[in-house]
Each structure stands twice: as C-alpha cells, then as structure tokens.
Amino acid sequence: MQAGSARRVSIFGATGSIGQNTIDLIARDPDAYEVVALSGGANIARLAEDARRLRADVAVTAFPERLHDLRAALAGSGVEAAAGPAALIEAGARPADWVMSAIVGAAGLAPGLAALEQGATLALANKETLVCAGPLVLETARRHGARLLPVDSEHSAVFQALVGEDMAAVERIVITASGGAFRDWPLERLAGATAQEAAQHPNWDMGQRITIDSASMFNKALEVIETREFFGIDPERIEVIVHPESMVHALVGFRDGALMAHLGAPDMRHAIGYALHWPERRDLPVARLDLAALGQLNFRAPDDARYPALRLARRVMARGGLSGAVFNAAKERALDHFIAGRIGFLDMAHLVEVVLDRFESDPGLIDAPMTLDTVTQTDHLARQRVDAALAKRAG
Ligand code: NAD
Ligand code: MG
C-alpha cells in the first residue's frame, strides 16, 4: 500500500466476538487503516475505548438510551457519538472501502445494505443478512458494483476452494458442523438443557447467541441457507456433516470426483483476515495445524432427530420468498425465550415450525416482493407470532 492511501474501514458489531477479532487484526497495522465507524451495543466502555484508540470518525451504540453515556465516554476525543437503528444506517452509508458486518441478528441487515449502496466491500459475518434477504442483498450489491465477501468460516472455506474454479464444475458443497455443546448427550436429556449449558462450545469461542444456535444446529441451518444464497447452488447439492474437531471447515466436490477441503485451526481471524486482505493472502496470527499431533479427524452424518433445525432449513429453501425472514426472526425470538428460561431447548424448533406453518397457509405474506420494508415487517410479524404461539400454549 502506498503512503497516504490508508484503507477506510467500518466495523459493525465491533464490541462482539467477530468485531474484536477484526480490531485485533487492524490494530496490528494501524497505519494501513483509517477507521470510519465502529458500532456496538450496551458495552459502552469497550466501544469508546476502541473508538479512541483507533481514532474512529464516529461510534454508534444500537441503544438510544445509551447515547448520553457514549457521549460522556468519548468527551474530548474528537470521535462523534450516535445511537439507534437510523444512526447505524447513516454510519453504513459513510464512504468506506471495507465494512465488517458483525452485528448479531437481523439488525445487521439494514446497515449492511447501506454499505453496499455506497459501493463498499462488505465482509459478511452476519449470516442473517443472506438468510433474511439473500436476493435483495445480492441485487443491491450488483446494482452498486459492490462486493460481498464471506466471513463465516465454512463459507470462507468454500470461497477459497473455489478460487480459479467454475461453479458449473461443482457437484456439491459440504459444510462441517461441530455438533455443538450437546452432540454427545442422550436425546432424553435435551429437553431439560439450560441456556448456560448450551452456551459452552466445544471448539469455538463465539458470542452467546451463535453458540446456543450451534448446540441446536440452528446455526448450521442458517448456514445452509447462506450457502445457497452466496454460491447460488441448488439446495440438494448442499450437505452438512458433523466433524467434532472443527479443523475441516468445508469441502467442495467437483464433477471429476475431486473433493477440495479447507483446513485450519478454529480461529475466526483466518476468515476475517482472508476477507480483509482478499484477493491477497497475508501473514495472519493463527495457529498452524500439526497433523501428526492431531492424528485423526472424525466425520459422521447429522442425526435428524437430534437436529430438527436442518429439516426446517430445507423447507425454507424449498418455499423461498420471505420464508427465510420468517425462519430467522422466529428463531431469534424463540432463542430470546430460551435464554430467558421461559421455554425449553427443544421448544425452540417447535415454535419456529408452528410459525412457519402459519405463514405458509398465508401465501400473500410470504410471496410479497422482497424489499427492506417487507423483510422488516415480516420479521416483526414472525416475532409476534412466536409470542402468540407461546401464549396460546401457556393459556
Ligand atoms: P456477539 O454477540 O459477540 O456480538 C454481537 C455484536 O452485535 C455486538 O457488538 C453487539 O453490541 C451488537 N448488537 C447486538 N444486538 C444488536 C442490535 N439489536 N443492533 C445493533 N447491534 C447489536 O456476536 P458474534 O459472535 O461476534 O457474532 C456476530 C455475527 O457473526 C453473527 O451474525 C454470527 O452469526 C456471525 N458469526 C460469528 C462467528 C463467531 O465466531 N463469533 C462465526 C461466524 C459467524
Ligand atoms: Mg460458521
């Protein structure tokens, strides 16, 4: 990079697990980057400290009631403070070369779209963006000449295995799943599993919500849909395999029988760094695999009885339209209830299925044209319907 040509970067969800890993990489080479916007939630101290250290133009908290605290924490720093969903979109629209989308949940969609609309490269950790609104997001990127790069480890792995290849030669994509916290629990025990137990991931250190989604395989269900949208591959060509070690992240099978696997230590800084430096490869501070020390890698088919979320993802892909937005929002709301201790672990999939059933009997809603407004309205309605289904069960 030439002197004076620092890359302008923004990080949405900067205070989270992916956000902090992104900052770790950027802070190793501070002169190479000019930080435009950082966003966070309730952790104002973290957000303000990083915004000061990285000399961001603006720091945004998702929560308007925390604006006062953020202003106080940034006093005298020259960093602008802002808050709320509209401020996130405004920050996404500020010119940047590279934007990390690492908010958790559907809240990541609107700022990501704003970033694409101004032509930025969007590094997508927020898989919900493609699950809720894949066609809209891809069309927005196309229209504005913006690029999407995958950050989810499986999708980054597939993307790397496809360099120099033609999608027409791809027979199948196989994404791996650790199996989550309960992979070895007897099925009878799952009904009584707590959020605290589900939040213990065997291999990856991630935010609480995605860790619980790993235990239920809702995370993998979202990723199957993300694979379909990102790579434009037919659903029946996407496979999930349980791989307890999380060393192989994904495999791409070609028509000549070759299967290209991507291996690496379970450290998200690899996928983040690949998206940051793409199309180059640069040194990254990740552990190197010692295959002899590993000795063996294991694979097994996912058990449908244990992981109903995978079946629901197939149903969503077959249905299309706004059913991805329904699926994601219902899952998010069911997860809220599980975390709050109001429902059991297995109730999450039940509630999501009940809500999918209701929307499918109402095609007018699911087949509405996909815009940010219709996706947002569908998302809200799906959350309300989860609450209604729960109230009905209780009453
Ligand atoms: P996290 O919970 O650690 O961080 C989430 C971030 O989003 C925080 O900065 C939080 O303040 C912000 N946030 C939360 N609710 C918000 C809202 N309503 N509006 C705006 N901001 C909000 O989550 P994470 O593990 O870093 O995951 C972030 C995204 O990346 C998720 O979509 C997840 O599925 C995806 N992802 C994460 C990993 C991982 O290793 N952590 C791997 C692959 C994909
Ligand atoms: Mg993943």
GROMACS .gro file of C-alpha atoms and ligand atoms in nm:
model
  440
    1MET     CA    1   0.000   0.000   0.000
    2GLN     CA    2   0.128   0.347  -0.089
    3ALA     CA    3   0.182   0.611   0.178
    4GLY     CA    4  -0.130   0.820   0.231
    5SER     CA    5  -0.362   0.559   0.087
    6ALA     CA    6  -0.487   0.402   0.408
    7ARG     CA    7  -0.800   0.193   0.358
    8ARG     CA    8  -1.116   0.328   0.511
    9VAL     CA    9  -1.285   0.059   0.720
   10SER     CA   10  -1.601   0.040   0.933
   11ILE     CA   11  -1.687  -0.233   1.180
   12PHE     CA   12  -2.047  -0.305   1.275
   13GLY     CA   13  -2.073  -0.515   1.589
   14ALA     CA   14  -1.722  -0.402   1.685
   15THR     CA   15  -1.768  -0.493   2.053
   16GLY     CA   16  -1.862  -0.855   1.982
   17SER     CA   17  -1.654  -1.163   1.924
   18ILE     CA   18  -1.606  -1.112   1.548
   19GLY     CA   19  -1.572  -0.736   1.591
   20GLN     CA   20  -1.296  -0.770   1.848
   21ASN     CA   21  -1.110  -1.020   1.630
   22THR     CA   22  -1.136  -0.776   1.340
   23ILE     CA   23  -0.999  -0.495   1.556
   24ASP     CA   24  -0.716  -0.723   1.667
   25LEU     CA   25  -0.606  -0.760   1.303
   26ILE     CA   26  -0.648  -0.393   1.214
   27ALA     CA   27  -0.467  -0.272   1.526
   28ARG     CA   28  -0.159  -0.473   1.424
   29ASP     CA   29  -0.110  -0.242   1.127
   30PRO     CA   30  -0.267   0.090   1.233
   31ASP     CA   31  -0.115   0.299   0.953
   32ALA     CA   32  -0.280   0.084   0.688
   33TYR     CA   33  -0.633   0.169   0.801
   34GLU     CA   34  -0.847   0.472   0.862
   35VAL     CA   35  -1.142   0.379   1.081
   36VAL     CA   36  -1.468   0.544   0.976
   37ALA     CA   37  -1.735   0.391   1.204
   38LEU     CA   38  -1.747   0.145   1.492
   39SER     CA   39  -2.074   0.015   1.632
   40GLY     CA   40  -2.166  -0.167   1.950
   41GLY     CA   41  -2.449  -0.227   2.192
   42ALA     CA   42  -2.454  -0.195   2.570
   43ASN     CA   43  -2.079  -0.225   2.626
   44ILE     CA   44  -2.014   0.149   2.603
   45ALA     CA   45  -1.674   0.135   2.772
   46ARG     CA   46  -1.538  -0.112   2.515
   47LEU     CA   47  -1.684   0.082   2.222
   48ALA     CA   48  -1.549   0.415   2.342
   49GLU     CA   49  -1.205   0.278   2.421
   50ASP     CA   50  -1.168   0.118   2.078
   51ALA     CA   51  -1.305   0.427   1.902
   52ARG     CA   52  -1.049   0.644   2.081
   53ARG     CA   53  -0.761   0.406   2.023
   54LEU     CA   54  -0.842   0.359   1.652
   55ARG     CA   55  -0.938   0.727   1.607
   56ALA     CA   56  -1.274   0.645   1.452
   57ASP     CA   57  -1.481   0.923   1.295
   58VAL     CA   58  -1.798   0.802   1.466
   59ALA     CA   59  -1.903   0.547   1.729
   60VAL     CA   60  -2.261   0.422   1.730
   61THR     CA   61  -2.445   0.234   2.003
   62ALA     CA   62  -2.752   0.038   1.896
   63PHE     CA   63  -2.938   0.168   2.201
   64PRO     CA   64  -3.065   0.532   2.201
   65GLU     CA   65  -3.091   0.532   2.582
   66ARG     CA   66  -2.713   0.483   2.598
   67LEU     CA   67  -2.623   0.785   2.383
   68HIS     CA   68  -2.565   1.001   2.688
   69ASP     CA   69  -2.315   0.751   2.832
   70LEU     CA   70  -2.138   0.715   2.498
   71ARG     CA   71  -2.104   1.092   2.462
   72ALA     CA   72  -1.958   1.112   2.811
   73ALA     CA   73  -1.714   0.829   2.741
   74LEU     CA   74  -1.597   1.000   2.420
   75ALA     CA   75  -1.573   1.353   2.562
   76GLY     CA   76  -1.267   1.537   2.432
   77SER     CA   77  -1.169   1.257   2.192
   78GLY     CA   78  -1.299   1.416   1.872
   79VAL     CA   79  -1.498   1.097   1.800
   80GLU     CA   80  -1.861   1.166   1.716
   81ALA     CA   81  -2.125   0.974   1.916
   82ALA     CA   82  -2.452   0.845   1.772
   83ALA     CA   83  -2.722   0.593   1.863
   84GLY     CA   84  -3.009   0.385   1.733
   85PRO     CA   85  -3.104   0.199   1.416
   86ALA     CA   86  -3.115   0.510   1.194
   87ALA     CA   87  -2.767   0.613   1.310
   88LEU     CA   88  -2.639   0.264   1.221
   89ILE     CA   89  -2.772   0.305   0.868
   90GLU     CA   90  -2.623   0.653   0.844
   91ALA     CA   91  -2.287   0.514   0.957
   92GLY     CA   92  -2.315   0.235   0.699
   93ALA     CA   93  -2.368   0.495   0.429
   94ARG     CA   94  -2.046   0.682   0.517
   95PRO     CA   95  -1.789   0.619   0.245
   96ALA     CA   96  -1.563   0.327   0.332
   97ASP     CA   97  -1.364   0.076   0.129
   98TRP     CA   98  -1.429  -0.225   0.352
   99VAL     CA   99  -1.709  -0.282   0.600
  100MET     CA  100  -1.732  -0.565   0.852
  101SER     CA  101  -2.089  -0.678   0.912
  102ALA     CA  102  -2.072  -0.842   1.256
  103ILE     CA  103  -2.387  -0.736   1.435
  104VAL     CA  104  -2.574  -1.042   1.561
  105GLY     CA  105  -2.923  -1.098   1.421
  106ALA     CA  106  -3.147  -0.936   1.162
  107ALA     CA  107  -3.042  -0.593   1.295
  108GLY     CA  108  -2.731  -0.635   1.078
  109LEU     CA  109  -2.926  -0.626   0.753
  110ALA     CA  110  -3.003  -0.253   0.714
  111PRO     CA  111  -2.652  -0.117   0.788
  112GLY     CA  112  -2.507  -0.381   0.554
  113LEU     CA  113  -2.740  -0.275   0.273
  114ALA     CA  114  -2.640   0.089   0.330
  115ALA     CA  115  -2.274  -0.012   0.297
  116LEU     CA  116  -2.342  -0.197  -0.029
  117GLU     CA  117  -2.536   0.102  -0.163
  118GLN     CA  118  -2.229   0.322  -0.124
  119GLY     CA  119  -2.021   0.060  -0.307
  120ALA     CA  120  -1.817  -0.071  -0.013
  121THR     CA  121  -1.687  -0.426   0.004
  122LEU     CA  122  -1.900  -0.597   0.267
  123ALA     CA  123  -1.729  -0.865   0.474
  124LEU     CA  124  -2.024  -1.070   0.590
  125ALA     CA  125  -2.009  -1.240   0.927
  126ASN     CA  126  -2.378  -1.160   0.979
  127LYS     CA  127  -2.526  -1.467   0.808
  128GLU     CA  128  -2.876  -1.343   0.895
  129THR     CA  129  -2.836  -1.085   0.616
  130LEU     CA  130  -2.843  -1.355   0.346
  131VAL     CA  131  -3.096  -1.574   0.526
  132CYS     CA  132  -3.349  -1.290   0.559
  133ALA     CA  133  -3.293  -1.117   0.230
  134GLY     CA  134  -3.045  -1.301   0.006
  135PRO     CA  135  -3.189  -1.196  -0.333
  136LEU     CA  136  -3.232  -0.833  -0.222
  137VAL     CA  137  -2.876  -0.816  -0.086
  138LEU     CA  138  -2.718  -0.972  -0.395
  139GLU     CA  139  -2.917  -0.745  -0.625
  140THR     CA  140  -2.818  -0.438  -0.421
  141ALA     CA  141  -2.451  -0.539  -0.446
  142ARG     CA  142  -2.482  -0.595  -0.819
  143ARG     CA  143  -2.656  -0.265  -0.882
  144HIS     CA  144  -2.393  -0.066  -0.693
  145GLY     CA  145  -2.089  -0.261  -0.809
  146ALA     CA  146  -2.019  -0.361  -0.450
  147ARG     CA  147  -1.860  -0.687  -0.343
  148LEU     CA  148  -1.967  -0.935  -0.077
  149LEU     CA  149  -1.702  -1.149   0.089
  150PRO     CA  150  -1.784  -1.435   0.324
  151VAL     CA  151  -1.654  -1.436   0.681
  152ASP     CA  152  -1.845  -1.731   0.822
  153SER     CA  153  -1.568  -1.992   0.843
  154GLU     CA  154  -1.746  -2.251   0.627
  155HIS     CA  155  -1.829  -2.001   0.356
  156SER     CA  156  -1.482  -1.852   0.357
  157ALA     CA  157  -1.350  -2.208   0.319
  158VAL     CA  158  -1.579  -2.276   0.022
  159PHE     CA  159  -1.492  -1.940  -0.133
  160GLN     CA  160  -1.121  -2.025  -0.107
  161ALA     CA  161  -1.172  -2.376  -0.251
  162LEU     CA  162  -1.347  -2.214  -0.549
  163VAL     CA  163  -1.065  -1.978  -0.648
  164GLY     CA  164  -0.997  -2.037  -1.016
  165GLU     CA  165  -1.286  -2.283  -1.046
  166ASP     CA  166  -1.607  -2.270  -1.243
  167MET     CA  167  -1.932  -2.314  -1.044
  168ALA     CA  168  -2.057  -2.529  -1.332
  169ALA     CA  169  -1.798  -2.791  -1.231
  170VAL     CA  170  -1.920  -2.803  -0.872
  171GLU     CA  171  -2.119  -3.111  -0.779
  172ARG     CA  172  -2.171  -3.042  -0.411
  173ILE     CA  173  -2.070  -2.827  -0.117
  174VAL     CA  174  -2.019  -2.992   0.220
  175ILE     CA  175  -2.016  -2.773   0.529
  176THR     CA  176  -1.900  -2.911   0.859
  177ALA     CA  177  -2.065  -2.874   1.199
  178SER     CA  178  -1.905  -2.935   1.536
  179GLY     CA  179  -2.234  -3.069   1.668
  180GLY     CA  180  -2.233  -2.811   1.948
  181ALA     CA  181  -2.247  -2.849   2.324
  182PHE     CA  182  -2.492  -3.142   2.329
  183ARG     CA  183  -2.358  -3.357   2.049
  184ASP     CA  184  -2.288  -3.645   2.287
  185TRP     CA  185  -2.583  -3.600   2.520
  186PRO     CA  186  -2.853  -3.868   2.520
  187LEU     CA  187  -3.163  -3.736   2.336
  188GLU     CA  188  -3.378  -3.767   2.651
  189ARG     CA  189  -3.163  -3.511   2.829
  190LEU     CA  190  -3.204  -3.236   2.566
  191ALA     CA  191  -3.549  -3.124   2.682
  192GLY     CA  192  -3.402  -3.016   3.015
  193ALA     CA  193  -3.089  -2.845   2.876
  194THR     CA  194  -3.032  -2.489   3.001
  195ALA     CA  195  -2.906  -2.182   2.815
  196GLN     CA  196  -2.594  -2.186   3.028
  197GLU     CA  197  -2.518  -2.543   2.922
  198ALA     CA  198  -2.591  -2.466   2.556
  199ALA     CA  199  -2.354  -2.167   2.565
  200GLN     CA  200  -2.045  -2.390   2.613
  201HIS     CA  201  -1.899  -2.451   2.269
  202PRO     CA  202  -1.657  -2.744   2.240
  203ASN     CA  203  -1.423  -2.573   1.988
  204TRP     CA  204  -1.502  -2.210   1.906
  205ASP     CA  205  -1.509  -1.902   2.127
  206MET     CA  206  -1.808  -1.701   1.996
  207GLY     CA  207  -2.094  -1.480   2.111
  208GLN     CA  208  -2.362  -1.635   2.334
  209ARG     CA  209  -2.638  -1.646   2.071
  210ILE     CA  210  -2.445  -1.821   1.793
  211THR     CA  211  -2.302  -2.065   2.050
  212ILE     CA  212  -2.652  -2.171   2.156
  213ASP     CA  213  -2.751  -2.187   1.789
  214SER     CA  214  -2.459  -2.427   1.740
  215ALA     CA  215  -2.599  -2.660   2.006
  216SER     CA  216  -2.942  -2.662   1.838
  217MET     CA  217  -2.790  -2.661   1.484
  218PHE     CA  218  -2.997  -2.355   1.403
  219ASN     CA  219  -2.660  -2.201   1.323
  220LYS     CA  220  -2.591  -2.471   1.064
  221ALA     CA  221  -2.947  -2.438   0.933
  222LEU     CA  222  -2.885  -2.067   0.874
  223GLU     CA  223  -2.551  -2.153   0.712
  224VAL     CA  224  -2.709  -2.398   0.467
  225ILE     CA  225  -2.939  -2.118   0.351
  226GLU     CA  226  -2.642  -1.879   0.346
  227THR     CA  227  -2.454  -2.129   0.124
  228ARG     CA  228  -2.745  -2.147  -0.114
  229GLU     CA  229  -2.767  -1.769  -0.142
  230PHE     CA  230  -2.396  -1.693  -0.151
  231PHE     CA  231  -2.293  -1.955  -0.406
  232GLY     CA  232  -2.622  -1.987  -0.594
  233ILE     CA  233  -2.614  -2.366  -0.562
  234ASP     CA  234  -2.922  -2.591  -0.556
  235PRO     CA  235  -3.024  -2.692  -0.202
  236GLU     CA  236  -2.993  -3.065  -0.279
  237ARG     CA  237  -2.625  -3.013  -0.355
  238ILE     CA  238  -2.553  -2.878  -0.006
  239GLU     CA  239  -2.459  -3.129   0.262
  240VAL     CA  240  -2.390  -3.097   0.633
  241ILE     CA  241  -2.151  -3.331   0.809
  242VAL     CA  242  -2.071  -3.346   1.178
  243HIS     CA  243  -1.699  -3.308   1.236
  244PRO     CA  244  -1.627  -3.282   1.608
  245GLU     CA  245  -1.274  -3.138   1.574
  246SER     CA  246  -1.372  -2.828   1.366
  247MET     CA  247  -1.046  -2.843   1.170
  248VAL     CA  248  -1.201  -2.903   0.826
  249HIS     CA  249  -1.434  -2.608   0.770
  250ALA     CA  250  -1.591  -2.706   0.439
  251LEU     CA  251  -1.532  -2.916   0.128
  252VAL     CA  252  -1.619  -2.861  -0.236
  253GLY     CA  253  -1.688  -3.165  -0.453
  254PHE     CA  254  -1.627  -3.133  -0.828
  255ARG     CA  255  -1.771  -3.327  -1.120
  256ASP     CA  256  -1.446  -3.519  -1.168
  257GLY     CA  257  -1.477  -3.662  -0.817
  258ALA     CA  258  -1.220  -3.433  -0.654
  259LEU     CA  259  -1.309  -3.311  -0.308
  260MET     CA  260  -1.120  -2.998  -0.201
  261ALA     CA  261  -1.111  -2.948   0.175
  262HIS     CA  262  -1.015  -2.635   0.366
  263LEU     CA  263  -0.842  -2.697   0.698
  264GLY     CA  264  -0.730  -2.463   0.970
  265ALA     CA  265  -0.732  -2.405   1.342
  266PRO     CA  266  -1.071  -2.285   1.473
  267ASP     CA  267  -0.976  -1.916   1.489
  268MET     CA  268  -1.202  -1.664   1.315
  269ARG     CA  269  -0.907  -1.435   1.246
  270HIS     CA  270  -0.828  -1.658   0.949
  271ALA     CA  271  -1.161  -1.598   0.773
  272ILE     CA  272  -1.169  -1.231   0.879
  273GLY     CA  273  -0.811  -1.180   0.761
  274TYR     CA  274  -0.879  -1.353   0.431
  275ALA     CA  275  -1.170  -1.115   0.368
  276LEU     CA  276  -0.962  -0.817   0.482
  277HIS     CA  277  -0.668  -0.886   0.251
  278TRP     CA  278  -0.854  -1.054  -0.037
  279PRO     CA  279  -0.751  -1.120  -0.311
  280GLU     CA  280  -0.408  -1.140  -0.150
  281ARG     CA  281  -0.300  -1.375   0.124
  282ARG     CA  282  -0.101  -1.215   0.404
  283ASP     CA  283   0.054  -1.336   0.727
  284LEU     CA  284  -0.208  -1.400   0.992
  285PRO     CA  285  -0.157  -1.468   1.363
  286VAL     CA  286  -0.334  -1.804   1.365
  287ALA     CA  287  -0.202  -2.137   1.492
  288ARG     CA  288  -0.069  -2.375   1.227
  289LEU     CA  289  -0.212  -2.725   1.226
  290ASP     CA  290   0.015  -3.010   1.327
  291LEU     CA  291  -0.149  -3.303   1.150
  292ALA     CA  292   0.071  -3.566   1.310
  293ALA     CA  293  -0.020  -3.434   1.654
  294LEU     CA  294  -0.388  -3.434   1.558
  295GLY     CA  295  -0.359  -3.795   1.443
  296GLN     CA  296  -0.715  -3.832   1.322
  297LEU     CA  297  -1.022  -3.641   1.214
  298ASN     CA  298  -1.375  -3.772   1.255
  299PHE     CA  299  -1.690  -3.731   1.049
  300ARG     CA  300  -2.046  -3.852   1.094
  301ALA     CA  301  -2.387  -3.787   0.944
  302PRO     CA  302  -2.607  -3.545   1.142
  303ASP     CA  303  -2.890  -3.713   1.331
  304ASP     CA  304  -3.224  -3.574   1.208
  305ALA     CA  305  -3.397  -3.647   1.539
  306ARG     CA  306  -3.136  -3.450   1.729
  307TYR     CA  307  -3.128  -3.156   1.487
  308PRO     CA  308  -3.476  -3.066   1.354
  309ALA     CA  309  -3.346  -2.721   1.251
  310LEU     CA  310  -3.172  -2.874   0.948
  311ARG     CA  311  -3.502  -3.013   0.820
  312LEU     CA  312  -3.665  -2.672   0.869
  313ALA     CA  313  -3.389  -2.505   0.663
  314ARG     CA  314  -3.465  -2.742   0.372
  315ARG     CA  315  -3.828  -2.645   0.398
  316VAL     CA  316  -3.741  -2.275   0.390
  317MET     CA  317  -3.523  -2.315   0.081
  318ALA     CA  318  -3.796  -2.509  -0.097
  319ARG     CA  319  -4.050  -2.237  -0.012
  320GLY     CA  320  -3.837  -1.933  -0.092
  321GLY     CA  321  -3.978  -1.579  -0.090
  322LEU     CA  322  -3.981  -1.421   0.255
  323SER     CA  323  -3.976  -1.755   0.439
  324GLY     CA  324  -3.607  -1.701   0.525
  325ALA     CA  325  -3.700  -1.381   0.709
  326VAL     CA  326  -3.975  -1.570   0.894
  327PHE     CA  327  -3.740  -1.853   0.983
  328ASN     CA  328  -3.465  -1.628   1.112
  329ALA     CA  329  -3.694  -1.398   1.311
  330ALA     CA  330  -3.889  -1.686   1.465
  331LYS     CA  331  -3.560  -1.849   1.560
  332GLU     CA  332  -3.429  -1.524   1.713
  333ARG     CA  333  -3.743  -1.477   1.919
  334ALA     CA  334  -3.753  -1.841   2.031
  335LEU     CA  335  -3.389  -1.803   2.133
  336ASP     CA  336  -3.478  -1.493   2.340
  337HIS     CA  337  -3.737  -1.702   2.524
  338PHE     CA  338  -3.494  -1.989   2.576
  339ILE     CA  339  -3.224  -1.758   2.712
  340ALA     CA  340  -3.481  -1.602   2.947
  341GLY     CA  341  -3.571  -1.950   3.074
  342ARG     CA  342  -3.931  -1.929   2.951
  343ILE     CA  343  -3.910  -2.231   2.718
  344GLY     CA  344  -3.706  -2.549   2.693
  345PHE     CA  345  -3.429  -2.626   2.445
  346LEU     CA  346  -3.647  -2.841   2.217
  347ASP     CA  347  -3.931  -2.587   2.222
  348MET     CA  348  -3.727  -2.354   2.001
  349ALA     CA  349  -3.762  -2.576   1.693
  350HIS     CA  350  -4.127  -2.648   1.775
  351LEU     CA  351  -4.213  -2.279   1.791
  352VAL     CA  352  -4.027  -2.200   1.470
  353GLU     CA  353  -4.213  -2.477   1.292
  354VAL     CA  354  -4.553  -2.361   1.419
  355VAL     CA  355  -4.479  -2.010   1.291
  356LEU     CA  356  -4.354  -2.138   0.954
  357ASP     CA  357  -4.680  -2.339   0.924
  358ARG     CA  358  -4.886  -2.027   0.988
  359PHE     CA  359  -4.705  -1.821   0.727
  360GLU     CA  360  -4.726  -2.097   0.469
  361SER     CA  361  -5.101  -2.101   0.498
  362ASP     CA  362  -5.089  -1.729   0.420
  363PRO     CA  363  -4.904  -1.709   0.084
  364GLY     CA  364  -4.989  -1.340   0.038
  365LEU     CA  365  -4.735  -1.256   0.306
  366ILE     CA  366  -4.450  -1.488   0.204
  367ASP     CA  367  -4.468  -1.405  -0.165
  368ALA     CA  368  -4.471  -1.026  -0.128
  369PRO     CA  369  -4.191  -0.853  -0.324
  370MET     CA  370  -3.869  -0.851  -0.121
  371THR     CA  371  -3.771  -0.502  -0.002
  372LEU     CA  372  -3.613  -0.386   0.323
  373ASP     CA  373  -3.964  -0.282   0.435
  374THR     CA  374  -4.135  -0.613   0.360
  375VAL     CA  375  -3.848  -0.807   0.518
  376THR     CA  376  -3.867  -0.588   0.830
  377GLN     CA  377  -4.246  -0.618   0.855
  378THR     CA  378  -4.231  -0.995   0.807
  379ASP     CA  379  -3.960  -1.015   1.071
  380HIS     CA  380  -4.176  -0.826   1.323
  381LEU     CA  381  -4.484  -1.032   1.247
  382ALA     CA  382  -4.293  -1.359   1.284
  383ARG     CA  383  -4.168  -1.249   1.627
  384GLN     CA  384  -4.523  -1.158   1.731
  385ARG     CA  385  -4.645  -1.497   1.614
  386VAL     CA  386  -4.384  -1.675   1.823
  387ASP     CA  387  -4.511  -1.485   2.127
  388ALA     CA  388  -4.872  -1.563   2.032
  389ALA     CA  389  -4.795  -1.934   1.989
  390LEU     CA  390  -4.627  -1.934   2.327
  391ALA     CA  391  -4.917  -1.752   2.496
  392LYS     CA  392  -5.162  -1.998   2.340
  393ARG     CA  393  -4.962  -2.290   2.474
  394ALA     CA  394  -4.948  -2.139   2.821
  395GLY     CA  395  -5.318  -2.046   2.824
  396NAD     P1  396  -2.155  -1.113   1.966
  396NAD     O1  397  -2.278  -1.136   2.046
  396NAD     O2  398  -2.024  -1.144   2.029
  396NAD     O3  399  -2.150  -0.960   1.917
  396NAD     C1  400  -2.262  -0.902   1.856
  396NAD     C2  401  -2.241  -0.756   1.826
  396NAD     O4  402  -2.365  -0.703   1.776
  396NAD     C3  403  -2.204  -0.671   1.946
  396NAD     O5  404  -2.119  -0.567   1.904
  396NAD     C4  405  -2.337  -0.615   1.991
  396NAD     O6  406  -2.325  -0.494   2.062
  396NAD     C5  407  -2.406  -0.593   1.858
  396NAD     N1  408  -2.553  -0.597   1.867
  396NAD     C6  409  -2.628  -0.685   1.937
  396NAD     N2  410  -2.759  -0.659   1.918
  396NAD     C7  411  -2.765  -0.553   1.834
  396NAD     C8  412  -2.873  -0.479   1.776
  396NAD     N3  413  -3.001  -0.508   1.801
  396NAD     N4  414  -2.843  -0.376   1.693
  396NAD     C9  415  -2.716  -0.346   1.665
  396NAD     N5  416  -2.609  -0.410   1.719
  396NAD    C10  417  -2.634  -0.514   1.801
  396NAD     O7  418  -2.175  -1.195   1.831
  396NAD     P2  419  -2.064  -1.262   1.739
  396NAD     O8  420  -2.039  -1.400   1.787
  396NAD     O9  421  -1.949  -1.170   1.717
  396NAD    O10  422  -2.144  -1.279   1.603
  396NAD    C11  423  -2.171  -1.169   1.516
  396NAD    C12  424  -2.225  -1.221   1.384
  396NAD    O11  425  -2.124  -1.300   1.321
  396NAD    C13  426  -2.347  -1.312   1.397
  396NAD    O12  427  -2.428  -1.295   1.285
  396NAD    C14  428  -2.286  -1.452   1.395
  396NAD    O13  429  -2.378  -1.549   1.347
  396NAD    C15  430  -2.172  -1.431   1.297
  396NAD     N6  431  -2.062  -1.525   1.312
  396NAD    C16  432  -1.991  -1.528   1.428
  396NAD    C17  433  -1.886  -1.616   1.442
  396NAD    C18  434  -1.802  -1.617   1.567
  396NAD    O14  435  -1.703  -1.688   1.572
  396NAD     N7  436  -1.834  -1.542   1.671
  396NAD    C19  437  -1.854  -1.705   1.338
  396NAD    C20  438  -1.929  -1.699   1.221
  396NAD    C21  439  -2.032  -1.607   1.208
  397MG      MG  440  -1.994  -2.085   1.068
   0.00000   0.00000   0.00000
